[in-house]
XYZ file of C-alpha atoms in Angstrom:
438
model
C 14.488 19.146 24.724
C 13.482 19.220 21.170
C 13.206 22.984 19.913
C 10.529 24.149 17.833
C 13.137 25.143 15.204
C 14.281 21.421 14.981
C 10.772 20.296 14.433
C 10.408 22.783 11.730
C 13.661 21.873 10.042
C 12.209 18.070 10.483
C 9.008 19.246 8.594
C 10.809 21.097 5.957
C 13.073 17.996 5.170
C 10.208 15.675 4.826
C 8.641 18.048 2.358
C 12.061 18.392 0.456
C 12.898 14.660 0.463
C 9.368 13.915 -0.775
C 9.768 16.578 -3.739
C 13.297 14.988 -4.472
C 12.247 11.366 -4.442
C 9.153 12.164 -6.799
C 11.625 13.574 -9.582
C 13.418 10.393 -9.429
C 11.261 8.223 -11.885
C 11.164 4.676 -10.253
C 8.326 3.462 -12.342
C 7.775 -0.155 -12.308
C 6.158 -1.695 -15.369
C 6.282 -5.563 -13.784
C 8.272 -8.265 -15.351
C 11.431 -6.600 -13.811
C 11.057 -3.882 -16.038
C 11.769 -0.618 -13.975
C 14.117 2.120 -13.502
C 15.428 4.308 -10.902
C 15.231 2.425 -7.662
C 18.905 2.247 -7.551
C 19.000 6.111 -7.953
C 16.342 6.428 -5.206
C 18.079 3.931 -2.825
C 21.410 5.883 -3.411
C 19.521 9.265 -2.399
C 18.227 7.566 0.662
C 21.309 6.257 1.592
C 23.283 9.708 1.193
C 20.758 11.403 3.300
C 21.450 8.643 6.012
C 25.058 9.003 5.655
C 25.005 12.745 5.987
C 24.322 12.696 9.597
C 26.802 9.492 10.272
C 24.105 6.811 9.753
C 25.271 3.865 7.885
C 22.706 2.199 5.483
C 23.254 -0.599 3.093
C 22.099 -1.297 -0.689
C 20.957 -4.594 -1.417
C 20.242 -5.422 -5.123
C 18.306 -8.517 -6.317
C 19.349 -7.907 -9.883
C 21.249 -5.171 -10.953
C 19.034 -1.994 -10.525
C 16.628 -3.398 -8.344
C 17.825 -2.020 -5.087
C 16.564 -2.187 -1.291
C 17.881 -0.269 1.452
C 18.209 -1.453 5.301
C 19.402 0.767 8.238
C 19.365 -0.757 11.896
C 19.410 1.861 14.671
C 20.041 0.533 18.108
C 17.546 1.373 20.897
C 18.277 1.845 24.786
C 16.498 -1.349 25.740
C 17.902 -4.597 23.769
C 15.225 -6.779 25.402
C 12.483 -5.018 23.499
C 11.630 -6.542 20.021
C 12.787 -4.538 17.079
C 10.182 -2.410 14.933
C 10.691 -2.562 11.215
C 9.434 0.921 9.332
C 9.544 0.063 5.831
C 8.439 1.611 2.474
C 8.537 1.164 -1.346
C 10.810 2.943 -3.850
C 8.744 2.038 -6.791
C 5.710 3.796 -8.361
C 3.135 2.594 -11.019
C 3.441 4.159 -14.532
C 1.945 7.685 -15.225
C 0.809 8.484 -18.734
C 2.112 12.234 -19.005
C -0.635 13.298 -21.442
C -3.292 12.447 -18.717
C -1.868 14.515 -16.257
C -2.431 18.557 -15.822
C 1.079 18.468 -14.395
C 4.581 16.631 -15.155
C 4.006 13.472 -12.894
C 7.838 13.634 -12.033
C 8.010 17.318 -11.478
C 6.985 17.527 -8.077
C 5.584 20.950 -8.366
C 3.771 22.427 -5.121
C 0.337 24.084 -6.381
C -2.461 24.754 -4.136
C -0.072 24.100 -1.118
C -0.165 20.509 -2.345
C 2.804 18.457 -3.662
C 1.969 17.176 -7.054
C 3.555 13.978 -8.664
C 3.385 10.310 -9.016
C 4.460 8.595 -5.723
C 3.139 11.570 -3.625
C 0.397 9.431 -1.986
C 1.951 6.050 -3.047
C 4.202 6.102 -1.128
C 7.023 8.701 -1.461
C 5.320 11.112 1.105
C 5.921 8.193 3.758
C 9.372 7.547 2.665
C 10.197 10.937 3.186
C 8.684 11.348 6.573
C 10.532 8.078 7.719
C 13.784 9.556 6.323
C 13.035 12.942 7.700
C 12.139 11.684 11.413
C 15.112 9.340 11.654
C 17.342 12.251 10.646
C 15.861 14.535 13.372
C 16.109 11.713 15.980
C 19.587 11.284 15.262
C 20.608 14.871 15.118
C 18.868 15.372 18.363
C 20.374 12.539 19.979
C 17.158 11.131 20.554
C 17.616 7.260 20.837
C 14.568 5.024 20.400
C 13.542 2.725 23.250
C 13.856 -0.505 20.851
C 15.903 -1.116 17.792
C 14.406 0.130 14.624
C 14.894 -1.560 11.376
C 14.384 0.983 8.573
C 13.648 -0.404 5.101
C 13.135 0.685 1.469
C 11.995 -1.962 -0.606
C 11.877 -2.213 -4.570
C 9.166 -3.748 -6.490
C 5.970 -3.608 -4.267
C 3.893 -2.408 -7.234
C 4.458 -5.559 -8.838
C 4.475 -8.060 -5.870
C 7.696 -7.808 -4.297
C 9.411 -10.528 -6.240
C 12.803 -8.329 -6.461
C 12.045 -6.463 -3.486
C 10.640 -7.356 0.052
C 10.195 -11.194 -1.200
C 13.735 -11.284 -2.115
C 15.155 -9.628 1.000
C 13.012 -11.920 3.546
C 14.161 -14.959 1.527
C 17.746 -13.955 0.978
C 18.479 -11.852 3.901
C 16.060 -12.776 6.698
C 18.874 -12.191 9.134
C 18.364 -8.346 8.858
C 15.058 -8.655 10.339
C 16.291 -10.756 13.234
C 14.457 -9.814 16.757
C 11.585 -8.086 14.871
C 8.036 -8.863 15.812
C 6.251 -5.869 14.407
C 6.292 -3.550 11.328
C 4.395 -0.501 10.222
C 4.167 0.793 6.593
C 1.870 2.434 4.091
C -1.982 2.869 3.670
C -3.030 3.646 7.232
C -3.237 6.325 9.631
C -4.899 8.910 7.190
C -7.805 10.752 8.132
C -11.568 11.025 7.074
C -14.597 12.820 8.133
C -17.381 10.906 9.390
C -20.544 12.963 10.512
C -18.351 16.125 11.382
C -15.696 13.995 13.260
C -12.239 13.260 12.261
C -11.466 9.847 12.185
C -7.904 8.188 11.648
C -8.002 4.792 9.416
C -5.571 2.365 10.967
C -5.049 -0.596 8.964
C -5.003 -3.734 10.695
C -6.108 -6.174 7.726
C -5.197 -6.558 4.247
C -7.105 -8.970 1.763
C -5.195 -11.592 0.160
C -3.640 -11.651 -3.568
C -4.296 -14.106 -6.258
C -3.058 -12.751 -10.005
C -4.640 -15.294 -12.207
C -4.392 -16.053 -15.981
C -7.270 -17.637 -17.991
C -6.005 -19.310 -21.121
C -8.506 -20.755 -23.692
C -7.390 -23.152 -26.383
C -9.172 -23.580 -29.639
C -8.668 -24.376 -33.338
C -6.931 -21.682 -35.340
C -8.256 -20.821 -39.023
C -9.634 -18.351 -41.410
C -11.958 -15.506 -40.116
C -14.432 -16.195 -42.796
C -15.194 -19.719 -41.939
C -17.592 -20.983 -39.079
C -15.431 -22.292 -36.244
C -17.210 -23.810 -33.198
C -13.866 -23.909 -31.212
C -13.164 -20.444 -31.161
C -10.455 -19.577 -28.295
C -11.786 -15.927 -28.126
C -15.247 -16.788 -27.907
C -14.649 -19.277 -24.986
C -12.248 -16.912 -23.184
C -14.932 -13.892 -23.617
C -17.564 -15.964 -21.995
C -15.561 -16.907 -19.013
C -14.280 -13.186 -18.664
C -18.169 -12.367 -18.735
C -19.168 -14.645 -16.136
C -16.305 -13.752 -13.728
C -16.810 -9.829 -14.257
C -20.543 -10.184 -13.873
C -20.493 -12.575 -10.724
C -21.901 -10.873 -7.684
C -19.770 -12.065 -4.685
C -21.732 -12.266 -1.497
C -20.969 -9.944 1.365
C -18.988 -11.163 4.109
C -17.567 -9.701 7.580
C -14.191 -10.235 9.434
C -13.685 -8.748 12.798
C -12.022 -5.968 11.494
C -14.668 -4.696 8.924
C -17.469 -5.616 11.626
C -15.667 -3.798 14.162
C -15.311 -0.765 11.671
C -18.872 -0.807 10.822
C -20.320 -0.924 14.291
C -17.946 2.023 15.420
C -19.164 4.036 12.150
C -22.872 3.113 13.278
C -22.079 4.574 16.617
C -20.603 7.878 15.110
C -23.514 8.353 12.736
C -26.458 7.188 14.686
C -27.040 5.020 11.672
C -28.053 1.141 12.043
C -25.493 -1.391 11.069
C -27.605 -3.776 8.619
C -25.132 -6.561 7.353
C -27.366 -7.212 4.704
C -27.375 -3.343 3.532
C -23.928 -1.715 4.338
C -24.565 0.871 1.833
C -25.780 3.848 4.277
C -22.721 3.461 6.462
C -20.445 3.364 3.266
C -21.821 6.445 2.103
C -21.371 8.199 5.570
C -17.739 7.342 5.230
C -17.367 9.643 2.238
C -14.497 9.063 -0.414
C -13.071 6.334 1.576
C -16.136 4.196 1.066
C -14.590 2.791 -2.024
C -11.808 1.467 -0.012
C -14.071 0.071 2.716
C -16.635 -1.318 0.210
C -14.212 -3.519 -1.280
C -13.169 -5.250 1.867
C -16.920 -6.476 2.659
C -16.620 -9.220 -0.231
C -14.205 -10.981 -2.296
C -13.265 -9.552 -5.698
C -12.316 -10.683 -8.961
C -11.779 -8.062 -11.447
C -10.647 -8.970 -15.127
C -8.171 -6.326 -16.013
C -6.429 -7.736 -19.187
C -6.908 -9.512 -22.733
C -4.561 -10.761 -25.188
C -5.584 -12.696 -28.517
C -5.073 -12.760 -32.198
C -2.936 -10.729 -34.203
C -4.790 -10.277 -37.704
C -8.376 -9.343 -38.628
C -9.156 -12.434 -40.575
C -7.077 -15.105 -38.493
C -8.705 -16.930 -35.855
C -6.301 -17.460 -32.866
C -5.678 -20.539 -31.604
C -5.149 -19.294 -28.150
C -6.571 -16.219 -25.975
C -5.604 -14.979 -22.845
C -6.598 -12.836 -19.811
C -5.597 -11.465 -16.353
C -7.640 -11.371 -13.269
C -6.959 -9.746 -10.358
C -8.573 -11.438 -7.333
C -8.612 -10.241 -3.822
C -9.703 -12.748 -1.105
C -10.718 -12.331 2.551
C -9.357 -13.988 5.243
C -10.091 -17.551 5.769
C -11.871 -17.593 2.186
C -9.004 -17.656 -0.429
C -9.302 -21.508 -1.356
C -13.254 -21.098 -1.480
C -13.030 -18.370 -3.945
C -10.401 -19.464 -6.116
C -12.794 -22.913 -6.370
C -15.541 -20.431 -7.310
C -13.390 -18.859 -9.905
C -12.440 -22.341 -11.461
C -16.199 -23.142 -11.615
C -16.962 -19.831 -13.310
C -14.151 -20.137 -15.950
C -15.439 -23.306 -17.312
C -14.063 -26.277 -18.841
C -12.888 -25.026 -21.820
C -10.675 -22.405 -19.975
C -7.651 -23.167 -17.754
C -7.030 -20.868 -14.774
C -3.369 -20.568 -13.653
C -1.726 -18.585 -10.696
C 0.869 -15.901 -11.610
C 1.256 -14.621 -8.161
C -0.455 -15.304 -4.764
C -0.040 -14.236 -1.256
C -2.357 -14.646 1.811
C -4.546 -12.259 3.507
C -3.621 -10.535 6.750
C -5.723 -9.602 9.844
C -4.180 -8.638 13.216
C -5.570 -7.218 16.522
C -6.732 -3.594 16.968
C -5.035 -3.818 20.346
C -1.649 -4.018 22.078
C 1.043 -1.688 22.782
C 1.988 -0.860 19.408
C -1.569 -0.056 18.631
C -1.664 1.934 21.687
C 1.379 3.978 20.895
C 0.056 4.602 17.197
C -3.365 5.893 18.375
C -1.283 7.961 21.091
C 0.859 9.327 18.663
C -2.163 10.770 16.367
C -4.242 12.017 19.425
C -1.381 13.828 21.004
C -1.537 15.907 17.767
C -5.418 15.733 17.298
C -6.731 15.218 20.610
C -10.491 15.545 19.658
C -10.286 12.657 17.053
C -11.034 8.957 16.909
C -8.880 6.199 15.558
C -10.757 3.259 13.715
C -9.463 -0.203 12.552
C -9.879 -1.158 8.815
C -9.021 -3.538 6.087
C -6.842 -2.615 3.143
C -8.495 -3.994 -0.237
C -4.870 -4.044 -1.760
C -1.631 -5.273 -0.168
C 1.747 -4.106 1.056
C 4.983 -5.421 1.734
C 3.730 -6.611 5.328
C 2.461 -9.718 3.498
C 6.293 -10.753 2.841
C 7.333 -9.761 6.370
C 4.502 -12.011 7.774
C 6.274 -15.282 6.404
C 8.736 -14.087 9.156
C 6.307 -14.180 11.653
C 6.180 -10.455 11.878
C 3.032 -8.557 12.624
C 2.406 -5.534 10.152
C 0.216 -2.699 10.467
C -0.586 0.386 7.874
C 0.402 3.703 9.848
C 1.396 6.420 7.141
C -0.227 9.224 9.265
C -1.952 12.142 7.433
C -4.369 14.748 8.668
C -6.314 15.501 5.279
C -8.961 17.995 4.162
C -12.386 16.564 4.141
C -12.937 17.226 0.269
C -9.828 15.778 -0.916
C -10.415 12.390 -2.563
C -7.324 10.877 -0.841
C -8.003 7.220 -1.679
C -8.881 7.934 -5.141
C -5.233 9.279 -5.551
C -3.654 5.749 -5.027
C -2.762 4.997 -8.875
C -4.814 7.613 -10.006
C -4.064 10.880 -12.300
C -2.815 13.963 -10.659
C -1.879 12.281 -7.548
C -1.090 14.900 -5.046
C -0.681 15.338 -1.318
C -1.192 18.628 0.992
C 2.080 19.950 2.481
C 0.464 20.580 5.735
C -0.501 16.820 5.874
C 3.137 15.717 5.479
C 4.209 18.218 8.246
C 1.564 16.606 10.567
C 2.669 12.984 9.579
C 6.344 13.378 10.166
C 5.412 15.036 13.837
C 3.307 11.870 14.481
C 5.654 9.444 13.349
C 8.686 10.998 14.927
C 6.618 10.589 18.146
C 5.929 7.149 17.669
C 9.463 6.175 16.666
C 10.954 7.898 19.761
C 8.539 6.713 22.412
C 7.498 3.197 21.367
């Protein structure tokens, strides 16, 4: 039987590992411009090797490192479970932060730093839970495939995408996976609810390109590429996408209505969104397709009209609406602007049912019996999209019990990212329970 001392050791290791990983700057600037992933991968491997577990590093290109460890279970007839995280983080501009974004300081009982939420907390919980299971001679029922990927924050071409294309054998026998952005708690009408991620919007990162006649800035120019591009960006940015519900979002809204006593009016979800507090931004973005202009580039001198102008659009699509959304964007862009695809991945939606879901719910309720678990759709994306190309069903489950006043969803890619120490302790206990018993 696992002792309280062993559990406390696992909790403290999760905290220590999280801080160690944050201190390794794994900033991903996109375009294969990153640093630190290899150092983080080597750190994870050393932690596993210290207890006799053999993990292996796979580099897609020098420095872009992925880690895989397979742990045999007691029942070889059961399909394996993939438990994965990513090692990279988005950039952090130090002068915008109130602390060193890579200092991993503990302030107000919270770990501060880039990756504290996305997603070195979960990476740390995975490592700590596996170390605990191995030290306590607790063999899981099924094979566990532990993976840490590079490049998730730039689409995964050097990480999960490269792994599933070049090393699909490493995931043989797996049918399901768990990873980030699910299992965190929110307060709804005084009731703690855990948001289990069962769907993800699709991704279409687009480039708009306008061609025109280059010339002197003092002259009349009826074929100005900047003007054409600006008009297209304005049309796309101002377009009001209609509300559209999937099985996941309908189920969530219906259950929130039941918890709050509010009516679910599909034409006006705002009262229910407001009842969800800070998480409303996450959920609200899943009730429609979105297309946000995110970058502009044109010209090089005040008095020179450029012959070309470009913009980037971050489009996120609902299940079964991807092609229709792209068609709308082509129409909005207009005849004078070319729309091209930079990165594209399908949406995901899986049932809030089955043995894995039941086990995730049980592992949460074992720690928090009075809570409720709800399905939700992620407006962003995870490496589960890449694993889905191998037929693997993915869920978001990085369990955290959070204080209601903490704007957790605002921490993703935000300034002063931080996670409560007690939330990590809770999460590693839940995760260990799931990995041991499922």
